[in-house]
GROMACS .gro file of C-alpha atoms in nm:
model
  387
    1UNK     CA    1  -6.552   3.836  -5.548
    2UNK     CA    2  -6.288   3.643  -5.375
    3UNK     CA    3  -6.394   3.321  -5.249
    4UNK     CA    4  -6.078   3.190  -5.116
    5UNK     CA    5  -5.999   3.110  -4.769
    6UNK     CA    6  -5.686   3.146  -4.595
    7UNK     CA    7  -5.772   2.881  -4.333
    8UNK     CA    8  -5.930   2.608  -4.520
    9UNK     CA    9  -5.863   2.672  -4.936
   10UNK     CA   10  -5.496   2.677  -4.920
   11UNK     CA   11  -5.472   2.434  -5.162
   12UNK     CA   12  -5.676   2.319  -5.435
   13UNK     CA   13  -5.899   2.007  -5.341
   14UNK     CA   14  -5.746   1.660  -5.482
   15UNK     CA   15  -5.994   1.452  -5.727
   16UNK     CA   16  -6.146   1.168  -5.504
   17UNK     CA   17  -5.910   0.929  -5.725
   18UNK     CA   18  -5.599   1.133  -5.599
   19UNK     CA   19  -5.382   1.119  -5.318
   20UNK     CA   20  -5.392   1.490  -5.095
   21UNK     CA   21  -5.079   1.503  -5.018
   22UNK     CA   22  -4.967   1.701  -4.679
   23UNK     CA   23  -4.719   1.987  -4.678
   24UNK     CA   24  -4.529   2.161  -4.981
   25UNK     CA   25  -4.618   2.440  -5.187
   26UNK     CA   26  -4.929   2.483  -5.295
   27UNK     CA   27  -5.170   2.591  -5.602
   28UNK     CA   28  -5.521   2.716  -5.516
   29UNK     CA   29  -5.728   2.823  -5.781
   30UNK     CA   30  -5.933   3.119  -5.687
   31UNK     CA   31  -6.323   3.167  -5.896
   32UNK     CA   32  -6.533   3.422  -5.874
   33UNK     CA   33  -6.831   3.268  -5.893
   34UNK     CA   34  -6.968   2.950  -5.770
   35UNK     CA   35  -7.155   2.668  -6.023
   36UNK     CA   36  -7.367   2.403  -5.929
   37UNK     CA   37  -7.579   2.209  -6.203
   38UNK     CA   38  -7.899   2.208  -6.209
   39UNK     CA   39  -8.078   1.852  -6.215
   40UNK     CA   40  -8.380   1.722  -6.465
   41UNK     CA   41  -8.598   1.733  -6.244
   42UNK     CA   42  -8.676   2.127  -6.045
   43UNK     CA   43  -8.611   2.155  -5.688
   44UNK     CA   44  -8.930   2.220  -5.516
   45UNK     CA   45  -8.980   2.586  -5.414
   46UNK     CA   46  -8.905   2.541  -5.046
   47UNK     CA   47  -8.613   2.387  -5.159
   48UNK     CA   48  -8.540   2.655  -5.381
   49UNK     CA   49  -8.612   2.946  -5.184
   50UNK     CA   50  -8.407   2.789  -4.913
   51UNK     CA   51  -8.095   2.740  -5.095
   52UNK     CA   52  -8.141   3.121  -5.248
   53UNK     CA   53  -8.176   3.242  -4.870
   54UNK     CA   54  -7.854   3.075  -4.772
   55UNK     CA   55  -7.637   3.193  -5.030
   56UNK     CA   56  -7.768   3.538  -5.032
   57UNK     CA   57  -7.704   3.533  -4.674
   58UNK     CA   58  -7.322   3.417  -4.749
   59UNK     CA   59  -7.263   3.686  -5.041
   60UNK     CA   60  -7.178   3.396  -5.305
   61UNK     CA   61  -7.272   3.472  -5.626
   62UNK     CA   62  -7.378   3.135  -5.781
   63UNK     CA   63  -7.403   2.977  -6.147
   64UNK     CA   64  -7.737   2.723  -6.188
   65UNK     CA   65  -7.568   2.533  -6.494
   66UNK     CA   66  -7.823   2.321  -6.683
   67UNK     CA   67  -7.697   2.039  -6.788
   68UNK     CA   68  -7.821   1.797  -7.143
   69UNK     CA   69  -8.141   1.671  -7.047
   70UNK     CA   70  -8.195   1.300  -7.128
   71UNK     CA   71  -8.456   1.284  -7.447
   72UNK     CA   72  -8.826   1.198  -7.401
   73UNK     CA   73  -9.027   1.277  -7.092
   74UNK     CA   74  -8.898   1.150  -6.727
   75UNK     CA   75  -9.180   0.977  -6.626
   76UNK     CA   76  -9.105   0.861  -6.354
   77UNK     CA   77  -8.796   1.038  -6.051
   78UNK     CA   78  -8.574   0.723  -6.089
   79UNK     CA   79  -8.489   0.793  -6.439
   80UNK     CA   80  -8.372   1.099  -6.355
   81UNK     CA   81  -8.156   0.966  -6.055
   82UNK     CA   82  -8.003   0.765  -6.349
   83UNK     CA   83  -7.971   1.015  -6.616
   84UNK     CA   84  -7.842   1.280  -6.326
   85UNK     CA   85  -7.528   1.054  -6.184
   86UNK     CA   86  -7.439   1.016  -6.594
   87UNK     CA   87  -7.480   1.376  -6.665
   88UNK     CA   88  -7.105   1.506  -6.833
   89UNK     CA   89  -7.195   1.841  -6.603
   90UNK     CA   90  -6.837   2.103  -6.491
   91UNK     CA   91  -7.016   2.144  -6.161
   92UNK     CA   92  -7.224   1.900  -5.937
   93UNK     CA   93  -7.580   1.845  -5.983
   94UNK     CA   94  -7.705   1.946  -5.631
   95UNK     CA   95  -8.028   1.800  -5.557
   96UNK     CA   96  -8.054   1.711  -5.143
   97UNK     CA   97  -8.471   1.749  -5.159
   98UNK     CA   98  -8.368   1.349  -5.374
   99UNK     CA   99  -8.341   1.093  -5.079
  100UNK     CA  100  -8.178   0.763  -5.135
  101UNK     CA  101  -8.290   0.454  -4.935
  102UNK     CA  102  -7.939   0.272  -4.831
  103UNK     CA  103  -8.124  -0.064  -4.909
  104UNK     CA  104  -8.106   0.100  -5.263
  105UNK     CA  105  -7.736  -0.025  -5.279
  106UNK     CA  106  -7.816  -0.403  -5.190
  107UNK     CA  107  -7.800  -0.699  -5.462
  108UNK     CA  108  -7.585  -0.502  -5.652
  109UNK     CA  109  -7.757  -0.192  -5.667
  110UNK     CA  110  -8.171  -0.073  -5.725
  111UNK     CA  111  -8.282  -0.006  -6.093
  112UNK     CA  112  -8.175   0.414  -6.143
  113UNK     CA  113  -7.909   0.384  -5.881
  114UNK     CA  114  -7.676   0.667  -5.996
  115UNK     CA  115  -7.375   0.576  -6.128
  116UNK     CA  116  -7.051   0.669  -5.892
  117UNK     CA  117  -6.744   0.533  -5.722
  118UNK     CA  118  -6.808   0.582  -5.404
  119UNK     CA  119  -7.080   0.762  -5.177
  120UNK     CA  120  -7.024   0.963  -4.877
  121UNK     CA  121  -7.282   1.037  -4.636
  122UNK     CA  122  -7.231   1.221  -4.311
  123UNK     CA  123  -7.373   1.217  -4.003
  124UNK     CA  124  -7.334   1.561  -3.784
  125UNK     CA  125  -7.471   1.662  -3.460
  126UNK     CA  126  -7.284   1.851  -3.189
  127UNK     CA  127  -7.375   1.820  -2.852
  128UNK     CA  128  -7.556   2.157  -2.728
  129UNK     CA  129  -7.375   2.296  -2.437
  130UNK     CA  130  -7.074   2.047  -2.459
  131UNK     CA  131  -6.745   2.170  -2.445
  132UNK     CA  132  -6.589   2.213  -2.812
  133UNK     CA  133  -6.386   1.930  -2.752
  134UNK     CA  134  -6.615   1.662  -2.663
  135UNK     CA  135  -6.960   1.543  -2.748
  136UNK     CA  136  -7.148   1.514  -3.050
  137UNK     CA  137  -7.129   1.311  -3.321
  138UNK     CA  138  -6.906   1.331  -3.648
  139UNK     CA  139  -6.870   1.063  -3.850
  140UNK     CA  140  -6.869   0.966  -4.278
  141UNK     CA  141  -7.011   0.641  -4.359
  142UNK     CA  142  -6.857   0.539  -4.702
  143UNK     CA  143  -6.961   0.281  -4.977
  144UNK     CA  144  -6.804   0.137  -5.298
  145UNK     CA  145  -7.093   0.164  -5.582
  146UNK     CA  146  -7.203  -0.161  -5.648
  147UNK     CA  147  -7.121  -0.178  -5.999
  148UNK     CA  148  -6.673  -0.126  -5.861
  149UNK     CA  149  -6.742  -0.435  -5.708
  150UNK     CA  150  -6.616  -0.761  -5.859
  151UNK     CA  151  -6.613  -1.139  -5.705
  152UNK     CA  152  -6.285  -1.262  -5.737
  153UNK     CA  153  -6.412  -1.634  -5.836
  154UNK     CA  154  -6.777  -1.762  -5.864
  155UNK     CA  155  -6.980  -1.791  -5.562
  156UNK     CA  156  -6.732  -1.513  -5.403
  157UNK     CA  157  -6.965  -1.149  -5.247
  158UNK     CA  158  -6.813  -0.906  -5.477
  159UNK     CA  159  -6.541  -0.671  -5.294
  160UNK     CA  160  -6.427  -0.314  -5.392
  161UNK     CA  161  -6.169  -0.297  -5.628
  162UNK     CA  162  -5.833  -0.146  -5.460
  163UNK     CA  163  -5.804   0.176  -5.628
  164UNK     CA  164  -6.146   0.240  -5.487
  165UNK     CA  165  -6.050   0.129  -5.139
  166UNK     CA  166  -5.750   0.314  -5.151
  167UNK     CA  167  -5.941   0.635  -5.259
  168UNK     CA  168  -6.219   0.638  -4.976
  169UNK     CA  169  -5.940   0.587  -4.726
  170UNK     CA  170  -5.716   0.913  -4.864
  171UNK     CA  171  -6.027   1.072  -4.858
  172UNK     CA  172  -6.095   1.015  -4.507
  173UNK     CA  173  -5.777   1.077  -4.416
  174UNK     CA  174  -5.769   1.429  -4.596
  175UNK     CA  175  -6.086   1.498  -4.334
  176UNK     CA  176  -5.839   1.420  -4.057
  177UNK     CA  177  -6.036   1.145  -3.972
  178UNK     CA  178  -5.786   0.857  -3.805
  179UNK     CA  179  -5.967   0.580  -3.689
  180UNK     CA  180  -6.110   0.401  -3.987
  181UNK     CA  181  -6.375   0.102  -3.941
  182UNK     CA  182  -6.395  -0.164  -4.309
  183UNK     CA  183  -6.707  -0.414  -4.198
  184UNK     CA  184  -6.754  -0.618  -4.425
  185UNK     CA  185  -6.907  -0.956  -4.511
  186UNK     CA  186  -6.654  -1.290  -4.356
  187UNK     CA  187  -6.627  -1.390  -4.714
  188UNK     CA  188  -6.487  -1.050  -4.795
  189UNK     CA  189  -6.245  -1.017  -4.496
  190UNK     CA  190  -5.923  -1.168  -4.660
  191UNK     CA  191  -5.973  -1.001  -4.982
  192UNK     CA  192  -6.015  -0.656  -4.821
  193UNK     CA  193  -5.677  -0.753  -4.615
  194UNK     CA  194  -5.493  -0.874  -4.936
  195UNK     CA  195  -5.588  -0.542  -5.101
  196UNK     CA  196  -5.450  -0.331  -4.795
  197UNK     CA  197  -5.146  -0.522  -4.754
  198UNK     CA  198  -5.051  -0.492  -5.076
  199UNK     CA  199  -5.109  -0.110  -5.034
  200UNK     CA  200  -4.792  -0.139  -4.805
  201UNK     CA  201  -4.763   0.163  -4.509
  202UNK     CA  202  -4.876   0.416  -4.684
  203UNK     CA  203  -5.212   0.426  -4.584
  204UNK     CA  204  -5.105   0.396  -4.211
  205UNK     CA  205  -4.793   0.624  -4.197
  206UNK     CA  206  -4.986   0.904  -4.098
  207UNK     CA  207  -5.123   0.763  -3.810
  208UNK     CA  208  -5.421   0.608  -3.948
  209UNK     CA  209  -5.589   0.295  -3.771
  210UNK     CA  210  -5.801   0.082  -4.005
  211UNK     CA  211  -6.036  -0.212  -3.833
  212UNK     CA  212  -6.167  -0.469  -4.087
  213UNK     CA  213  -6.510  -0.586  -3.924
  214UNK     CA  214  -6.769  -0.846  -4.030
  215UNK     CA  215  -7.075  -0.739  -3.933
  216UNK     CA  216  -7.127  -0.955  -3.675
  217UNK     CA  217  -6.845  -0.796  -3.474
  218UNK     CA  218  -6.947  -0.432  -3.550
  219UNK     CA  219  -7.280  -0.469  -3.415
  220UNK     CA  220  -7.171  -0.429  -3.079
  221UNK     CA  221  -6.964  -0.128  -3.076
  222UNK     CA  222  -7.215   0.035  -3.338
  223UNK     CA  223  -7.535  -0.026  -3.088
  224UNK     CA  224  -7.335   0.087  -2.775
  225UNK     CA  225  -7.378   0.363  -2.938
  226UNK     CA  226  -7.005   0.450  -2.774
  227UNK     CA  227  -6.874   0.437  -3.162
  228UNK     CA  228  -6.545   0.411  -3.210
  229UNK     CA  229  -6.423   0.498  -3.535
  230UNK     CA  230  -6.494   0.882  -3.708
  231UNK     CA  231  -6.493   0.688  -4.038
  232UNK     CA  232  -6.682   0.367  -4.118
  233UNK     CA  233  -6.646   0.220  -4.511
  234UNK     CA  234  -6.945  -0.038  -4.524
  235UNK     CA  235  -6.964  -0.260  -4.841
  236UNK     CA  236  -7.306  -0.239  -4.993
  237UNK     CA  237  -7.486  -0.454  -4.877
  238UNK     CA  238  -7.440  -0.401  -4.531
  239UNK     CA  239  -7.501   0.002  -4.553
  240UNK     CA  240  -7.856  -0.046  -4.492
  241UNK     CA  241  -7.821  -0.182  -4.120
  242UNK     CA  242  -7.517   0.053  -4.086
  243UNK     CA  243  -7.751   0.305  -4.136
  244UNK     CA  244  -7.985   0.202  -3.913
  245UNK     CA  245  -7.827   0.136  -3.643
  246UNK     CA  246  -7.621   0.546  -3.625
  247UNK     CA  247  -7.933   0.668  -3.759
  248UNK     CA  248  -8.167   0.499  -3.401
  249UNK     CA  249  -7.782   0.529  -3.160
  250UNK     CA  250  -7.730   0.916  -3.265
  251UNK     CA  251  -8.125   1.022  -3.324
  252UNK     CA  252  -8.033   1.169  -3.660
  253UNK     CA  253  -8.321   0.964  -3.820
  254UNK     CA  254  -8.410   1.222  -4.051
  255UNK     CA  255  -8.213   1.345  -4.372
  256UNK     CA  256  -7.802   1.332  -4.365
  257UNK     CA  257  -7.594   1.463  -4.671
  258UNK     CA  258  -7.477   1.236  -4.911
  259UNK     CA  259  -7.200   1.264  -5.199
  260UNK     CA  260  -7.165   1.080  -5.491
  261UNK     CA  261  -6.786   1.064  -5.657
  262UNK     CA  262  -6.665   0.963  -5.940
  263UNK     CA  263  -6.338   1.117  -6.057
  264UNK     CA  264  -6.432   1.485  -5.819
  265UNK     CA  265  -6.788   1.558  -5.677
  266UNK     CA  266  -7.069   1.472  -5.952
  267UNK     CA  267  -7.372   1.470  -5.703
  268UNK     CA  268  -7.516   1.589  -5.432
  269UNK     CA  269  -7.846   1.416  -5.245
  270UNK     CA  270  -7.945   1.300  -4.904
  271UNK     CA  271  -7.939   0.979  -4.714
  272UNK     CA  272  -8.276   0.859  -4.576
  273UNK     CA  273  -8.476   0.599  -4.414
  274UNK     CA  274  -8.709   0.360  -4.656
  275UNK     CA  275  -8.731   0.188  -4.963
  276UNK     CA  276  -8.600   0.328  -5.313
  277UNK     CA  277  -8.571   0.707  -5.376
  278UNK     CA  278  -8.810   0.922  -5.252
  279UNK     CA  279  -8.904   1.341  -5.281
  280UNK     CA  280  -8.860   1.473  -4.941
  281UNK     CA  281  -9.008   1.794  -4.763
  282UNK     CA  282  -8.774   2.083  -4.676
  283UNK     CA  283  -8.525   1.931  -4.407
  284UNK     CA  284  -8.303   2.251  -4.266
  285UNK     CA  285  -7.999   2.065  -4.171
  286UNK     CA  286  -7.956   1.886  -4.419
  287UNK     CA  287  -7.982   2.184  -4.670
  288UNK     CA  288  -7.751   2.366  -4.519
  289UNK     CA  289  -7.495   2.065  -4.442
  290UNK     CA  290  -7.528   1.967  -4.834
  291UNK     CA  291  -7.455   2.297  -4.911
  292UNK     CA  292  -7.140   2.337  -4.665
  293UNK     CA  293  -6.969   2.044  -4.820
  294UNK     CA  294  -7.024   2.115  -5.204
  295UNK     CA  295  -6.909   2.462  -5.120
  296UNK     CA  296  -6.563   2.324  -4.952
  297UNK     CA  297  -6.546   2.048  -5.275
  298UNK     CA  298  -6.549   2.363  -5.481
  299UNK     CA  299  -6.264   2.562  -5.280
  300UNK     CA  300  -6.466   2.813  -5.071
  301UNK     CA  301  -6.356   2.671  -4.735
  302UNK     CA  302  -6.492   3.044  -4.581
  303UNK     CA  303  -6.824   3.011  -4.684
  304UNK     CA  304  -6.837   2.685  -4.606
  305UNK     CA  305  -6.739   2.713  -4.213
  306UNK     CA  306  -6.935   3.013  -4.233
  307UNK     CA  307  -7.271   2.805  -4.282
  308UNK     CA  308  -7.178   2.533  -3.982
  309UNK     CA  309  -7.069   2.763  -3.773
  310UNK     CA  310  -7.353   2.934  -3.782
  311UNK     CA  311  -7.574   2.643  -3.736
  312UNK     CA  312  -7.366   2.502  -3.511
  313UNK     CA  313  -7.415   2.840  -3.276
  314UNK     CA  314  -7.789   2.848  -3.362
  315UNK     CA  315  -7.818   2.520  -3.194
  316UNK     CA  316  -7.631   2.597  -2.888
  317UNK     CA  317  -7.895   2.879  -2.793
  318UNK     CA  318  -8.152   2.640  -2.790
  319UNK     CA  319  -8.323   2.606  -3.122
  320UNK     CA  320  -8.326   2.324  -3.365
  321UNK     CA  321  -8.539   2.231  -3.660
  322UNK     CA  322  -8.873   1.961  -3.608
  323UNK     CA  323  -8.828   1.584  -3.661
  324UNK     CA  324  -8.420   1.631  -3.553
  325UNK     CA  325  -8.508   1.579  -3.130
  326UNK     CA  326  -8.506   1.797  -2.796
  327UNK     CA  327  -8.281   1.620  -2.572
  328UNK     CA  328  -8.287   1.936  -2.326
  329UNK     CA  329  -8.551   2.136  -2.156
  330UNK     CA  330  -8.467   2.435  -2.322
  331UNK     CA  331  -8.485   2.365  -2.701
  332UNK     CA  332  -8.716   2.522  -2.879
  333UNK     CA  333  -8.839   2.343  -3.230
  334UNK     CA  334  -8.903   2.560  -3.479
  335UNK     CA  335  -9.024   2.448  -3.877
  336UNK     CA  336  -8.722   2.369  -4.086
  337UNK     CA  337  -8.833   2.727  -4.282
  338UNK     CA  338  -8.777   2.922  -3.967
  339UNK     CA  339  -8.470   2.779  -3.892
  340UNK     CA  340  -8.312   2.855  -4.201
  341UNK     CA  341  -8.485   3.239  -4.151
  342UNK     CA  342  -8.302   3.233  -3.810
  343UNK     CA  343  -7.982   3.144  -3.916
  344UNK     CA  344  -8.009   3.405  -4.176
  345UNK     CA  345  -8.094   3.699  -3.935
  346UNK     CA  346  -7.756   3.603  -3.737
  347UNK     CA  347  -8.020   3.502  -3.467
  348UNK     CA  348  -7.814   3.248  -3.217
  349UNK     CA  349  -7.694   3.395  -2.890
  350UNK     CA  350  -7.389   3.112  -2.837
  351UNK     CA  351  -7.063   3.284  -2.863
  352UNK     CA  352  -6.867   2.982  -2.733
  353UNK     CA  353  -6.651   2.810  -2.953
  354UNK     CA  354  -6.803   2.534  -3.167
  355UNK     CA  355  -6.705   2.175  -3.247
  356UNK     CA  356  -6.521   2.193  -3.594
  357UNK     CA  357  -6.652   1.967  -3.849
  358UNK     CA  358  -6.411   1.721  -3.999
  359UNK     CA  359  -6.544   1.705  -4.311
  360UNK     CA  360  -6.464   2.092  -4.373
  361UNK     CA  361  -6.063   1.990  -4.281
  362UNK     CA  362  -5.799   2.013  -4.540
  363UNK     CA  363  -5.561   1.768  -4.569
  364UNK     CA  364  -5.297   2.032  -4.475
  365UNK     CA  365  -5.467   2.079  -4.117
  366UNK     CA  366  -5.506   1.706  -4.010
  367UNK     CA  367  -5.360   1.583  -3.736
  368UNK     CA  368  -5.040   1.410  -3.873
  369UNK     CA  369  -5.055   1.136  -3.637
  370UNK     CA  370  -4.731   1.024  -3.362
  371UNK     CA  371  -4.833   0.676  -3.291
  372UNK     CA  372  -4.730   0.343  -3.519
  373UNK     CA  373  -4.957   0.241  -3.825
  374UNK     CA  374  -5.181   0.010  -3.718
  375UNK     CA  375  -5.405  -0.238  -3.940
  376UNK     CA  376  -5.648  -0.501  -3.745
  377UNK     CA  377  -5.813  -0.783  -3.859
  378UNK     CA  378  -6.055  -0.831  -3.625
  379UNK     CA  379  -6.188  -1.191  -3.570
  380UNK     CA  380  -6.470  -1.240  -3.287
  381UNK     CA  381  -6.357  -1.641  -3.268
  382UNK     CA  382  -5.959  -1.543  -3.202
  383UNK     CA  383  -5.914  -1.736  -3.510
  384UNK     CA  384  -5.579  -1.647  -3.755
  385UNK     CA  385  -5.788  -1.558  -4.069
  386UNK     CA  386  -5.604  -1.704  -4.410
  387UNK     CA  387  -5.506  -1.412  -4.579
   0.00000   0.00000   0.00000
């Protein structure tokens, strides 16, 4: 079975650690058959039965890869968070029922904290009966891992080393996303600067417009809720109230999708509220947004816009899942189970066109960008910072 896509898998997708270049001839490789691995700990049967509906529904014949188990009996979940982000797996462990706590990445990282480069969470929601065009929300809040994160001298926070920097900006970029927010700690300003000037252009000479924050100034424009970047790279200790504050501005308090890279996609969980890791209940959207992206990692850009179309529509004619808000009269909210039986039977009644998704872009279909490259350092006191 052909999984390729003529719109979205024209080229094979770039390691995280690689530049996606933009033009030129191309090499896709086409599989029959999708993997993911399977985690130490089973997916709980809604979970399960869920992810079996979808796929069924899309016609892609999947893989469940098991990969070494750790030795001895996991006791307790976070061993297996820590044991699953080491796993040597050729597919990623998929496990979005696992819910990671953003305070989990503070003081260099909880006890179990998978091991990674960087994490990628996204927060989705189009607005129902807006023009495709406008409304909604689409944005990717990205992390270093705590353990890429060196102090330059003692007493220094510890800031991302370059290559990771460099690497969550490409990747944003290959999303089409163009306006790029850095907050960071003031103590980490001119070392983030450093590291992007030495970069040179070509992060910027397609357009791209980074802002380098402290937290202090982001507040603002975060709680506006008016946000103005569609990519926001939060060092990690300030994820947590990064969180917060798109999680209570956007309503999306429940589940989002969240990707763990090292050198390509190793892991696949979900982003929540709380303490620690936790075992969450079925959560619709979040299943089905998990699955969208792992499918586009692995080349099957079809499938992939497939799924969020067809959520996307589903949401237009009224219906969304309970716990993720009516803001209209009409909505009707259904159990996440239902939902994911809906979208199955083909049952939305939108036929107007939907907001695309940037995170199912290609590199090849971003917006190339006409305007100069632009890198702020933004400082609330008007102060020159020492760079």
């Amino acid at each position: 079975m052909d999984q390729s896509s003529p719109i979205a898998d024209s080229f094979e997708p770039a390691a995280p650690g690689a530049a996606r270049t933009l033009g030129g001839p191309t090499l896709a490789l086409v599989t029959s058959r999708f993997q993911l691995a399977e985690p130490a700990d089973a997916a709980p049967d809604a979970w399960r039965d869920g992810l079996a509906q979808l796929l069924a529904w899309l016609g892609v014949e999947t893989e469940f890869l098991t990969p070494a188990r750790p030795s001895g009996r996991l006791a307790r979940m976070a061993d297996w968070a820590a044991s699953a982000g080491q796993l040597a797996a050729p597919a990623p462990v998929f496990a979005p029922w696992i819910g990671w706590s953003p305070l989990a990445f503070q003081h260099g990282g909880l006890a179990g904290l998978p091991q990674a480069q960087y994490v990628a969470s996204y927060l989705i929601d189009h607005a129902r009966g807006a023009p495709a065009a406008r409304g909604g929300t689409d944005i990717v809040l990205m992390s270093p891992h705590p353990s890429v994160c060196l102090a330059e001298a003692v007493g220094d926070v510890p800031t991302p080393r370059a290559a990771v920097l460099r690497t969550m900006l490409r990747a944003a970029r290959a999303e089409g996303r163009e306006h790029v927010a850095i907050i960071c700690h003031a103590r980490q300003r001119n070392a983030v600067a450093r590291q992007l000037l030495a970069a040179g252009k070509s992060l910027t000479r397609d357009g791209l417009e980074l802002d380098i924050l402290t937290i202090e100034d982001a507040l603002v424009p975060l709680m506006s809720g008016a946000v103005l970047w569609d990519a926001i790279i939060a060092m990690p200790d300030l994820r947590s109230t990064v969180f917060t504050v798109l999680a209570e501005t956007s309503g999306v308090r429940r589940a989002w999708p969240m990707l763990w890279f090292g050198r390509s996609l190793q892991l696949v969980t979900s982003e929540t509220p709380g303490e620690g890791m936790s075992r969450l209940p079925l959560d619709a959207p979040a299943l089905i947004h998990a699955l969208a992206l792992t499918l586009h990692e692995a080349g099957m850009g079809r499938a992939a816009w497939r799924l969020h179309d067809a959520w996307a529509r589903l949401r237009d004619s009224g219906v969304t899942s309970t716990g993720r808000g009516t803001d209209a009269p009409y909505v009707t909210a259904v159990a996440d189970d239902a939902f994911l039986a809906m979208l199955c039977r083909e049952g939305a009644v939108s036929k107007r066109p939907q907001m695309p998704w940037r995170a199912l872009k290609n590199a090849e279909i971003a917006n190339s960008g006409g305007h100069l490259p632009t890198l702020r350092v933004v400082v609330s006191n008007g102060a020159t910072p020492n760079i």
